[in-house]
Structures are given as C-alpha cells and as structure tokens.
PDB file of C-alpha atoms and ligand atoms in Angstrom:
ATOM      1  CA  MET H   1      -2.526 -27.085   1.491  1.00  0.00           C
ATOM      2  CA  ALA H   2      -5.538 -25.060   2.458  1.00  0.00           C
ATOM      3  CA  THR H   3      -9.114 -25.477   1.192  1.00  0.00           C
ATOM      4  CA  LEU H   4     -11.773 -22.884   0.523  1.00  0.00           C
ATOM      5  CA  SER H   5     -15.310 -23.925   0.706  1.00  0.00           C
ATOM      6  CA  GLY H   6     -16.754 -24.490  -2.674  1.00  0.00           C
ATOM      7  CA  SER H   7     -13.350 -24.392  -4.476  1.00  0.00           C
ATOM      8  CA  ALA H   8     -10.816 -27.026  -5.413  1.00  0.00           C
ATOM      9  CA  ASP H   9      -7.809 -27.328  -3.109  1.00  0.00           C
ATOM     10  CA  ILE H  10      -5.555 -24.260  -3.724  1.00  0.00           C
ATOM     11  CA  VAL H  11      -2.114 -23.107  -2.395  1.00  0.00           C
ATOM     12  CA  ARG H  12      -2.674 -19.872  -0.877  1.00  0.00           C
ATOM     13  CA  TYR H  13      -0.368 -17.121   0.415  1.00  0.00           C
ATOM     14  CA  ASN H  14       0.471 -17.802   3.961  1.00  0.00           C
ATOM     15  CA  ALA H  15      -1.907 -16.370   6.660  1.00  0.00           C
ATOM     16  CA  VAL H  16       0.453 -13.577   7.791  1.00  0.00           C
ATOM     17  CA  ALA H  17       1.025 -12.369   4.175  1.00  0.00           C
ATOM     18  CA  ARG H  18      -2.683 -12.385   3.597  1.00  0.00           C
ATOM     19  CA  GLY H  19      -3.288 -10.442   6.824  1.00  0.00           C
ATOM     20  CA  PHE H  20      -0.625  -7.915   6.085  1.00  0.00           C
ATOM     21  CA  HIS H  21      -2.033  -7.555   2.645  1.00  0.00           C
ATOM     22  CA  ALA H  22      -5.666  -6.820   3.753  1.00  0.00           C
ATOM     23  CA  VAL H  23      -4.759  -4.566   6.431  1.00  0.00           C
ATOM     24  CA  ILE H  24      -2.300  -2.411   4.369  1.00  0.00           C
ATOM     25  CA  ALA H  25      -4.549  -2.427   1.385  1.00  0.00           C
ATOM     26  CA  ALA H  26      -7.472  -0.925   3.395  1.00  0.00           C
ATOM     27  CA  MET H  27      -5.158   1.593   4.969  1.00  0.00           C
ATOM     28  CA  VAL H  28      -3.536   2.637   1.517  1.00  0.00           C
ATOM     29  CA  ILE H  29      -7.004   3.120   0.018  1.00  0.00           C
ATOM     30  CA  PHE H  30      -8.023   5.322   2.825  1.00  0.00           C
ATOM     31  CA  ASN H  31      -4.794   7.376   2.585  1.00  0.00           C
ATOM     32  CA  LEU H  32      -5.247   7.588  -1.381  1.00  0.00           C
ATOM     33  CA  ALA H  33      -8.877   8.809  -0.874  1.00  0.00           C
ATOM     34  CA  THR H  34      -8.096  11.186   2.050  1.00  0.00           C
ATOM     35  CA  GLY H  35      -4.889  12.496   0.062  1.00  0.00           C
ATOM     36  CA  ILE H  36      -6.563  13.137  -3.144  1.00  0.00           C
ATOM     37  CA  GLY H  37      -9.920  14.308  -1.604  1.00  0.00           C
ATOM     38  CA  GLY H  38      -8.514  15.916   1.257  1.00  0.00           C
ATOM     39  CA  ASP H  39      -8.873  19.595   0.147  1.00  0.00           C
ATOM     40  CA  ALA H  40     -12.779  18.815  -0.704  1.00  0.00           C
ATOM     41  CA  LEU H  41     -13.174  16.927   2.535  1.00  0.00           C
ATOM     42  CA  GLU H  42     -11.602  19.808   4.565  1.00  0.00           C
ATOM     43  CA  LYS H  43     -14.767  21.868   4.614  1.00  0.00           C
ATOM     44  CA  THR H  44     -16.724  19.223   6.670  1.00  0.00           C
ATOM     45  CA  TRP H  45     -13.636  17.306   8.308  1.00  0.00           C
ATOM     46  CA  ASN H  46      -9.932  17.729   8.256  1.00  0.00           C
ATOM     47  CA  PRO H  47      -8.694  14.292   7.282  1.00  0.00           C
ATOM     48  CA  PHE H  48      -4.877  15.185   7.481  1.00  0.00           C
ATOM     49  CA  PRO H  49      -4.283  14.160  11.041  1.00  0.00           C
ATOM     50  CA  ALA H  50      -5.844  10.542  10.432  1.00  0.00           C
ATOM     51  CA  HIS H  51      -3.963  10.589   6.895  1.00  0.00           C
ATOM     52  CA  LYS H  52      -0.645  11.264   8.605  1.00  0.00           C
ATOM     53  CA  ALA H  53      -1.063   8.850  11.389  1.00  0.00           C
ATOM     54  CA  THR H  54      -2.383   6.017   9.032  1.00  0.00           C
ATOM     55  CA  GLY H  55       0.577   6.784   6.628  1.00  0.00           C
ATOM     56  CA  ILE H  56       3.258   6.414   9.426  1.00  0.00           C
ATOM     57  CA  LEU H  57       1.422   3.095  10.279  1.00  0.00           C
ATOM     58  CA  ILE H  58       1.580   1.971   6.655  1.00  0.00           C
ATOM     59  CA  LEU H  59       5.292   2.579   6.904  1.00  0.00           C
ATOM     60  CA  VAL H  60       5.953   0.619   9.929  1.00  0.00           C
ATOM     61  CA  LEU H  61       3.807  -2.275   8.951  1.00  0.00           C
ATOM     62  CA  SER H  62       5.170  -2.316   5.420  1.00  0.00           C
ATOM     63  CA  LEU H  63       8.796  -2.703   6.885  1.00  0.00           C
ATOM     64  CA  ALA H  64       7.477  -5.487   8.847  1.00  0.00           C
ATOM     65  CA  ARG H  65       5.918  -6.910   5.799  1.00  0.00           C
ATOM     66  CA  LEU H  66       8.901  -6.911   3.599  1.00  0.00           C
ATOM     67  CA  GLY H  67      11.051  -8.403   6.355  1.00  0.00           C
ATOM     68  CA  TRP H  68       8.386 -11.266   6.558  1.00  0.00           C
ATOM     69  CA  ARG H  69       8.429 -11.495   2.770  1.00  0.00           C
ATOM     70  CA  LEU H  70      12.209 -12.487   2.689  1.00  0.00           C
ATOM     71  CA  THR H  71      11.500 -15.651   4.845  1.00  0.00           C
ATOM     72  CA  TRP H  72       9.171 -17.416   2.251  1.00  0.00           C
ATOM     73  CA  THR H  73       8.427 -17.760  -1.579  1.00  0.00           C
ATOM     74  CA  THR H  74       5.220 -17.270  -3.209  1.00  0.00           C
ATOM     75  CA  PRO H  75       3.131 -20.070  -4.307  1.00  0.00           C
ATOM     76  CA  ASP H  76       3.573 -20.934  -8.031  1.00  0.00           C
ATOM     77  CA  TRP H  77       1.564 -18.930 -10.403  1.00  0.00           C
ATOM     78  CA  PRO H  78      -1.318 -20.830 -12.255  1.00  0.00           C
ATOM     79  CA  THR H  79      -0.643 -21.970 -15.946  1.00  0.00           C
ATOM     80  CA  THR H  80      -3.386 -19.431 -17.155  1.00  0.00           C
ATOM     81  CA  MET H  81      -0.321 -16.889 -16.742  1.00  0.00           C
ATOM     82  CA  GLY H  82       2.095 -16.572 -19.550  1.00  0.00           C
ATOM     83  CA  LYS H  83       5.662 -15.184 -19.199  1.00  0.00           C
ATOM     84  CA  VAL H  84       4.634 -11.664 -19.989  1.00  0.00           C
ATOM     85  CA  GLN H  85       1.884 -11.525 -17.423  1.00  0.00           C
ATOM     86  CA  ARG H  86       4.092 -12.943 -14.675  1.00  0.00           C
ATOM     87  CA  THR H  87       6.948 -10.384 -15.502  1.00  0.00           C
ATOM     88  CA  VAL H  88       4.104  -7.661 -15.328  1.00  0.00           C
ATOM     89  CA  ALA H  89       2.846  -8.965 -11.977  1.00  0.00           C
ATOM     90  CA  LYS H  90       6.257  -9.142 -10.469  1.00  0.00           C
ATOM     91  CA  VAL H  91       7.209  -5.691 -11.543  1.00  0.00           C
ATOM     92  CA  THR H  92       3.880  -4.137 -10.316  1.00  0.00           C
ATOM     93  CA  HIS H  93       4.123  -5.890  -6.903  1.00  0.00           C
ATOM     94  CA  ALA H  94       7.854  -4.745  -6.651  1.00  0.00           C
ATOM     95  CA  ALA H  95       6.777  -1.055  -7.388  1.00  0.00           C
ATOM     96  CA  LEU H  96       3.813  -1.490  -4.829  1.00  0.00           C
ATOM     97  CA  TYR H  97       6.223  -2.442  -2.172  1.00  0.00           C
ATOM     98  CA  ALA H  98       8.678   0.467  -3.099  1.00  0.00           C
ATOM     99  CA  LEU H  99       5.930   2.871  -3.052  1.00  0.00           C
ATOM    100  CA  MET H 100       4.609   1.683   0.400  1.00  0.00           C
ATOM    101  CA  ILE H 101       7.875   2.684   1.894  1.00  0.00           C
ATOM    102  CA  ILE H 102       8.745   5.738  -0.184  1.00  0.00           C
ATOM    103  CA  VAL H 103       5.466   7.414  -0.352  1.00  0.00           C
ATOM    104  CA  PRO H 104       4.874   7.635   3.620  1.00  0.00           C
ATOM    105  CA  LEU H 105       8.575   8.470   3.955  1.00  0.00           C
ATOM    106  CA  THR H 106       8.264  11.531   1.713  1.00  0.00           C
ATOM    107  CA  GLY H 107       5.251  12.534   3.728  1.00  0.00           C
ATOM    108  CA  TRP H 108       7.150  12.148   7.022  1.00  0.00           C
ATOM    109  CA  ILE H 109       9.967  14.273   5.796  1.00  0.00           C
ATOM    110  CA  PHE H 110       7.968  17.227   4.491  1.00  0.00           C
ATOM    111  CA  SER H 111       5.356  17.007   7.370  1.00  0.00           C
ATOM    112  CA  SER H 112       8.296  17.248   9.821  1.00  0.00           C
ATOM    113  CA  ALA H 113       8.987  20.743   8.489  1.00  0.00           C
ATOM    114  CA  GLY H 114       5.330  21.709   9.506  1.00  0.00           C
ATOM    115  CA  LYS H 115       4.177  23.430  12.518  1.00  0.00           C
ATOM    116  CA  TYR H 116       1.750  20.648  13.551  1.00  0.00           C
ATOM    117  CA  PRO H 117       2.722  17.552  15.701  1.00  0.00           C
ATOM    118  CA  LEU H 118       2.625  14.059  14.038  1.00  0.00           C
ATOM    119  CA  SER H 119       0.067  12.652  16.206  1.00  0.00           C
ATOM    120  CA  ILE H 120      -0.795   9.079  16.143  1.00  0.00           C
ATOM    121  CA  TYR H 121      -4.602   9.116  16.643  1.00  0.00           C
ATOM    122  CA  GLY H 122      -4.046  11.416  19.788  1.00  0.00           C
ATOM    123  CA  LEU H 123      -2.261   8.573  21.505  1.00  0.00           C
ATOM    124  CA  PHE H 124       1.291   9.740  21.336  1.00  0.00           C
ATOM    125  CA  ASP H 125       3.360  11.944  19.037  1.00  0.00           C
ATOM    126  CA  TRP H 126       5.678  10.511  16.186  1.00  0.00           C
ATOM    127  CA  PRO H 127       9.258  11.925  16.402  1.00  0.00           C
ATOM    128  CA  LYS H 128       9.848  14.648  13.662  1.00  0.00           C
ATOM    129  CA  LEU H 129      13.018  14.502  11.413  1.00  0.00           C
ATOM    130  CA  ALA H 130      15.502  17.437  11.347  1.00  0.00           C
ATOM    131  CA  VAL H 131      13.891  19.146   8.341  1.00  0.00           C
ATOM    132  CA  THR H 132      13.407  22.923   8.019  1.00  0.00           C
ATOM    133  CA  LYS H 133      10.596  24.561   6.214  1.00  0.00           C
ATOM    134  CA  ASP H 134      11.692  25.900   2.744  1.00  0.00           C
ATOM    135  CA  SER H 135      14.794  23.729   2.805  1.00  0.00           C
ATOM    136  CA  PRO H 136      15.210  21.809  -0.688  1.00  0.00           C
ATOM    137  CA  LEU H 137      14.645  18.434   1.026  1.00  0.00           C
ATOM    138  CA  ALA H 138      11.360  19.506   2.312  1.00  0.00           C
ATOM    139  CA  GLY H 139      10.319  20.880  -1.120  1.00  0.00           C
ATOM    140  CA  ALA H 140      11.515  17.674  -2.893  1.00  0.00           C
ATOM    141  CA  ALA H 141       9.872  15.317  -0.445  1.00  0.00           C
ATOM    142  CA  HIS H 142       6.602  17.381  -0.943  1.00  0.00           C
ATOM    143  CA  GLU H 143       6.715  17.283  -4.587  1.00  0.00           C
ATOM    144  CA  SER H 144       7.653  13.515  -4.513  1.00  0.00           C
ATOM    145  CA  HIS H 145       4.749  12.582  -2.334  1.00  0.00           C
ATOM    146  CA  GLU H 146       2.325  14.212  -4.684  1.00  0.00           C
ATOM    147  CA  VAL H 147       3.807  12.642  -7.743  1.00  0.00           C
ATOM    148  CA  LEU H 148       4.386   9.151  -6.248  1.00  0.00           C
ATOM    149  CA  GLY H 149       0.975   9.405  -4.529  1.00  0.00           C
ATOM    150  CA  PHE H 150      -0.646   9.740  -7.920  1.00  0.00           C
ATOM    151  CA  LEU H 151       1.634   7.047  -9.441  1.00  0.00           C
ATOM    152  CA  MET H 152       0.634   4.702  -6.602  1.00  0.00           C
ATOM    153  CA  ALA H 153      -3.224   5.343  -7.174  1.00  0.00           C
ATOM    154  CA  GLY H 154      -2.937   4.479 -10.861  1.00  0.00           C
ATOM    155  CA  LEU H 155      -0.854   1.237  -9.955  1.00  0.00           C
ATOM    156  CA  VAL H 156      -3.456   0.250  -7.232  1.00  0.00           C
ATOM    157  CA  VAL H 157      -6.284   0.689  -9.818  1.00  0.00           C
ATOM    158  CA  LEU H 158      -4.493  -1.423 -12.297  1.00  0.00           C
ATOM    159  CA  HIS H 159      -3.603  -4.083  -9.551  1.00  0.00           C
ATOM    160  CA  ILE H 160      -7.202  -4.452  -8.590  1.00  0.00           C
ATOM    161  CA  ALA H 161      -8.574  -4.635 -12.164  1.00  0.00           C
ATOM    162  CA  ALA H 162      -6.038  -7.388 -12.825  1.00  0.00           C
ATOM    163  CA  ALA H 163      -7.205  -9.226  -9.656  1.00  0.00           C
ATOM    164  CA  LEU H 164     -10.869  -8.969 -10.733  1.00  0.00           C
ATOM    165  CA  HIS H 165      -9.898  -9.976 -14.121  1.00  0.00           C
ATOM    166  CA  HIS H 166      -8.434 -13.143 -13.023  1.00  0.00           C
ATOM    167  CA  HIS H 167     -11.258 -13.826 -10.835  1.00  0.00           C
ATOM    168  CA  PHE H 168     -14.334 -13.133 -12.980  1.00  0.00           C
ATOM    169  CA  ILE H 169     -12.841 -13.429 -16.602  1.00  0.00           C
ATOM    170  CA  ILE H 170      -9.894 -15.780 -16.529  1.00  0.00           C
ATOM    171  CA  LYS H 171     -11.634 -17.715 -13.569  1.00  0.00           C
ATOM    172  CA  ASP H 172      -8.211 -18.985 -11.833  1.00  0.00           C
ATOM    173  CA  ASN H 173      -7.329 -18.973  -8.307  1.00  0.00           C
ATOM    174  CA  VAL H 174      -5.102 -15.751  -8.281  1.00  0.00           C
ATOM    175  CA  LEU H 175      -7.463 -13.567  -6.226  1.00  0.00           C
ATOM    176  CA  ARG H 176      -8.623 -16.538  -3.963  1.00  0.00           C
ATOM    177  CA  ARG H 177      -5.089 -17.264  -2.865  1.00  0.00           C
ATOM    178  CA  MET H 178      -4.774 -13.930  -1.475  1.00  0.00           C
ATOM    179  CA  LEU H 179      -8.190 -13.759   0.482  1.00  0.00           C
TER     180      LEU H 179
HETATM  181  C1  HEM W 201       1.101   5.019   1.867  1.00  0.00           C
HETATM  182  C2  HEM W 201       1.016   6.202   2.489  1.00  0.00           C
HETATM  183  C3  HEM W 201       0.425   7.505   2.025  1.00  0.00           C
HETATM  184  C4  HEM W 201      -0.081   7.700   0.662  1.00  0.00           C
HETATM  185  C5  HEM W 201      -0.763   6.726  -0.328  1.00  0.00           C
HETATM  186  C6  HEM W 201      -0.390   9.130   0.465  1.00  0.00           C
HETATM  187  C7  HEM W 201      -0.981   9.807  -0.589  1.00  0.00           C
HETATM  188  C8  HEM W 201      -1.273  11.115  -0.581  1.00  0.00           C
HETATM  189  C9  HEM W 201      -1.796  11.656  -1.658  1.00  0.00           C
HETATM  190  C10 HEM W 201      -2.256  11.012  -2.979  1.00  0.00           C
HETATM  191  C11 HEM W 201      -1.842  13.212  -1.508  1.00  0.00           C
HETATM  192  C12 HEM W 201      -2.363  14.375  -2.286  1.00  0.00           C
HETATM  193  C13 HEM W 201      -1.263  14.937  -3.056  1.00  0.00           C
HETATM  194  C14 HEM W 201      -1.674  16.274  -3.540  1.00  0.00           C
HETATM  195  O1  HEM W 201      -2.733  16.424  -4.312  1.00  0.00           O
HETATM  196  O2  HEM W 201      -0.878  17.159  -3.381  1.00  0.00           O
HETATM  197  C15 HEM W 201      -1.275  13.362   0.017  1.00  0.00           C
HETATM  198  C16 HEM W 201      -1.351  14.592   0.456  1.00  0.00           C
HETATM  199  C17 HEM W 201      -0.737  14.708   1.686  1.00  0.00           C
HETATM  200  N1  HEM W 201      -0.130  13.930   2.515  1.00  0.00           N
HETATM  201 FE1  HEM W 201      -0.030  11.734   2.132  1.00  0.00          FE
HETATM  202  N2  HEM W 201       0.127   9.754   1.591  1.00  0.00           N
HETATM  203  C18 HEM W 201       0.507   8.809   2.413  1.00  0.00           C
HETATM  204  C19 HEM W 201       1.362   8.989   3.676  1.00  0.00           C
HETATM  205  C20 HEM W 201       1.462  10.308   4.301  1.00  0.00           C
HETATM  206  C21 HEM W 201       2.370  10.526   5.405  1.00  0.00           C
HETATM  207  C22 HEM W 201       3.093   9.319   6.373  1.00  0.00           C
HETATM  208  C23 HEM W 201       2.171  11.745   5.810  1.00  0.00           C
HETATM  209  C24 HEM W 201       2.725  12.542   7.000  1.00  0.00           C
HETATM  210  C25 HEM W 201       3.282  12.058   8.095  1.00  0.00           C
HETATM  211  C26 HEM W 201       1.262  12.454   4.727  1.00  0.00           C
HETATM  212  C27 HEM W 201       1.042  13.762   4.853  1.00  0.00           C
HETATM  213  C28 HEM W 201       0.383  14.471   3.616  1.00  0.00           C
HETATM  214  C29 HEM W 201       0.041  15.612   3.700  1.00  0.00           C
HETATM  215  C30 HEM W 201       0.285  16.874   4.727  1.00  0.00           C
HETATM  216  C31 HEM W 201      -0.625  15.977   2.537  1.00  0.00           C
HETATM  217  C32 HEM W 201      -1.274  17.407   2.015  1.00  0.00           C
HETATM  218  C33 HEM W 201      -0.315  17.919   1.122  1.00  0.00           C
HETATM  219  C34 HEM W 201      -0.721  19.411   0.504  1.00  0.00           C
HETATM  220  O3  HEM W 201      -1.948  19.600   0.538  1.00  0.00           O
HETATM  221  O4  HEM W 201       0.155  19.915  -0.116  1.00  0.00           O
HETATM  222  N3  HEM W 201       0.882  11.378   3.850  1.00  0.00           N
HETATM  223  N4  HEM W 201      -0.896  12.159   0.399  1.00  0.00           N
HETATM  224  C1  HEM W 202      -4.726  -1.086  -2.251  1.00  0.00           C
HETATM  225  C2  HEM W 202      -3.492  -1.446  -1.965  1.00  0.00           C
HETATM  226  C3  HEM W 202      -2.905  -2.548  -2.251  1.00  0.00           C
HETATM  227  C4  HEM W 202      -1.698  -2.903  -2.296  1.00  0.00           C
HETATM  228  C5  HEM W 202      -0.544  -1.597  -1.926  1.00  0.00           C
HETATM  229  C6  HEM W 202      -1.416  -4.126  -2.656  1.00  0.00           C
HETATM  230  C7  HEM W 202      -0.036  -4.588  -2.795  1.00  0.00           C
HETATM  231  C8  HEM W 202       0.163  -6.011  -3.185  1.00  0.00           C
HETATM  232  C9  HEM W 202       1.512  -6.540  -3.153  1.00  0.00           C
HETATM  233  C10 HEM W 202       2.828  -5.817  -2.937  1.00  0.00           C
HETATM  234  C11 HEM W 202       1.472  -7.831  -3.598  1.00  0.00           C
HETATM  235  C12 HEM W 202       2.586  -8.815  -3.818  1.00  0.00           C
HETATM  236  C13 HEM W 202       2.501  -9.847  -2.705  1.00  0.00           C
HETATM  237  C14 HEM W 202       3.796 -10.555  -2.756  1.00  0.00           C
HETATM  238  O1  HEM W 202       3.987 -11.536  -3.593  1.00  0.00           O
HETATM  239  O2  HEM W 202       4.609 -10.477  -1.737  1.00  0.00           O
HETATM  240  C15 HEM W 202      -0.069  -8.185  -3.922  1.00  0.00           C
HETATM  241  C16 HEM W 202      -0.541  -9.266  -4.163  1.00  0.00           C
HETATM  242  C17 HEM W 202      -1.866  -9.562  -4.497  1.00  0.00           C
HETATM  243  N1  HEM W 202      -2.949  -8.425  -4.323  1.00  0.00           N
HETATM  244 FE1  HEM W 202      -2.660  -6.662  -3.760  1.00  0.00          FE
HETATM  245  N2  HEM W 202      -2.568  -4.829  -3.037  1.00  0.00           N
HETATM  246  C18 HEM W 202      -3.433  -3.805  -2.715  1.00  0.00           C
HETATM  247  C19 HEM W 202      -4.869  -4.089  -2.926  1.00  0.00           C
HETATM  248  C20 HEM W 202      -5.401  -5.194  -3.308  1.00  0.00           C
HETATM  249  C21 HEM W 202      -6.761  -5.387  -3.529  1.00  0.00           C
HETATM  250  C22 HEM W 202      -7.909  -4.464  -3.249  1.00  0.00           C
HETATM  251  C23 HEM W 202      -6.889  -6.730  -4.090  1.00  0.00           C
HETATM  252  C24 HEM W 202      -8.147  -7.451  -4.540  1.00  0.00           C
HETATM  253  C25 HEM W 202      -9.122  -6.915  -5.347  1.00  0.00           C
HETATM  254  C26 HEM W 202      -5.647  -7.322  -4.366  1.00  0.00           C
HETATM  255  C27 HEM W 202      -5.397  -8.492  -4.925  1.00  0.00           C
HETATM  256  C28 HEM W 202      -4.048  -9.150  -4.837  1.00  0.00           C
HETATM  257  C29 HEM W 202      -3.932 -10.488  -5.161  1.00  0.00           C
HETATM  258  C30 HEM W 202      -4.948 -11.380  -5.731  1.00  0.00           C
HETATM  259  C31 HEM W 202      -2.492 -10.653  -4.974  1.00  0.00           C
HETATM  260  C32 HEM W 202      -1.760 -11.948  -5.377  1.00  0.00           C
HETATM  261  C33 HEM W 202      -1.194 -12.004  -6.799  1.00  0.00           C
HETATM  262  C34 HEM W 202      -0.416 -13.206  -6.822  1.00  0.00           C
HETATM  263  O3  HEM W 202      -0.973 -14.306  -6.424  1.00  0.00           O
HETATM  264  O4  HEM W 202       0.637 -13.161  -7.508  1.00  0.00           O
HETATM  265  N3  HEM W 202      -4.745  -6.280  -3.860  1.00  0.00           N
HETATM  266  N4  HEM W 202      -0.702  -6.883  -3.449  1.00  0.00           N
END
C-alpha cells in the first residue's frame, strides 16, 4: 500500500498504469486541441505533422497499455460510489480505451491516402497503409475520425469533470489513486 503525503493510506493504481495514464492523457489533450483547432492554428503554425506523429504514438502506447491492463485488476472503488456510478465509470473507461485505438487508427487509414509522408517528428517515416484517395475506405475513415474525435472530446470532458467532482465535492480518493 502506498502513502501520499498529507493523506490517509490509499491503494493506488500501479506505477506503470499511472505513467501510461498521464502520458497518454497529455497526448490525447494535445491531439484533441490540434485536431479541433487545427484550421485556426494553421495560419501561424501547421499542427498536423505533430498531430499525426503524436496520434501514431498514442496508438502504439495504448496497445501497450491495454496489454499491460490485462495483467492486473483495478483497486476496489471507494464505498462513496454506488452501483450506477460504478457502471457509468466502467462503460466510460472501456469507451475511452476503444477510442484511444480506433481514433488514431482511422487517422492512419485516411492519412495513408494523402500525399504527405507520415513523419514521426522528422525522425523516421511511419509506414502507410495501401489506401487510395477517393476510395470508400479512406472516406469512411475520414468521416469516422471526425465523428469519433468529437465523441472522444465529449467523453474526456465528462471524465475529467467526474475526477474533479470526486476530488473536490465527494472528497474521496478516486483522483489521488491515479496520480
Ligand atoms: C487519439 C488520437 C487522435 C485524436 C484524438 C484525433 C482527433 C482529431 C480531431 C478531433 C480532428 C478534427 C476533426 C475535424 O474537425 O474534421 C482531427 C483531424 C485530423 N486528424 Fe486526428 N486525431 C488523432 C490521431 C490522428 C492520427 C494518428 C492521424 C494520422 C496519422 C490524424 C490525422 C488527422 C488529420 C489529417 C486531420 C485533419 C482532417 C481534416 O481537416 O479534414 N489524427 N483529429
Ligand atoms: C485526456 C485523456 C484521458 C484519457 C484518454 C483517460 C483515460 C482513462 C482510462 C481508460 C481510465 C481507466 C483506467 C483503468 O481502469 O484501466 C482512466 C482512469 C482515470 N482517469 Fe483518466 N483519462 C484521461 C484524462 C484524465 C485526466 C486529465 C484526469 C484528471 C483530472 C483523469 C483522471 C482519472 C482517474 C482519477 C482515473 C481512475 C478512476 C478510477 O479509480 O476508477 N483522467 N482514465
């Protein structure tokens, strides 16, 4: 059992899970901001090369995170959480995991049809999939990227609001155990 200074003993998520969560959360927030604000930003800085490279990294890290996730079970939820809240949390987390894979995957698919290389921060080129421009697959992936990207933004806002609600209103350990 780990201790946080100034708090009672709490059972936290394991260090690897907390590390994955923090790094991927920061990258997802960056990608949602550059995706949604991309066109406005483009006048001063084209964010899309960084958006694509970070998105690919999110895909790779999320697959590793999911693999790691299968090796342990979450600490028990506090008694402050009822049955409905636990179900809502479980469903939201499962949806976030799914979107962390599907959203970058759709980006990779439709961007493979574009003329630009998928450069990983100028270090090396990520392979492109065999998708042609104007193909139904490229069109569907583009459409899904937009719709699911906005769905993800909504879920992330809800997720952060829930974490802050636990910390500041209910005053339980739910936020601290993930930090
Ligand atoms: C979790 C990772 C990602 C998130 C959350 C995300 C989110 C978004 C969002 C919300 C948009 C704006 C949609 C719109 O207004 O049309 C967007 C646009 C875009 N994304 Fe991503 N994205 C991710 C990964 C990727 C990846 C891996 C690629 C390509 C390798 C990519 C390529 C693009 C491109 C090219 C656009 C501009 C599309 C357009 O203007 O029509 N994204 N992304
Ligand atoms: C922005 C992108 C984010 C994504 C994609 C994300 C995703 C996730 C996922 C999938 C879980 C479930 C972990 C598991 O049980 O395996 C989780 C848990 C958690 N997240 Fe996030 N998260 C994000 C941001 C944040 C932020 C900014 C905060 C804090 C304000 C936060 C607070 C938490 C907390 C407290 C838990 C643990 C909840 C519990 O104990 O059941 N998350 N997150």
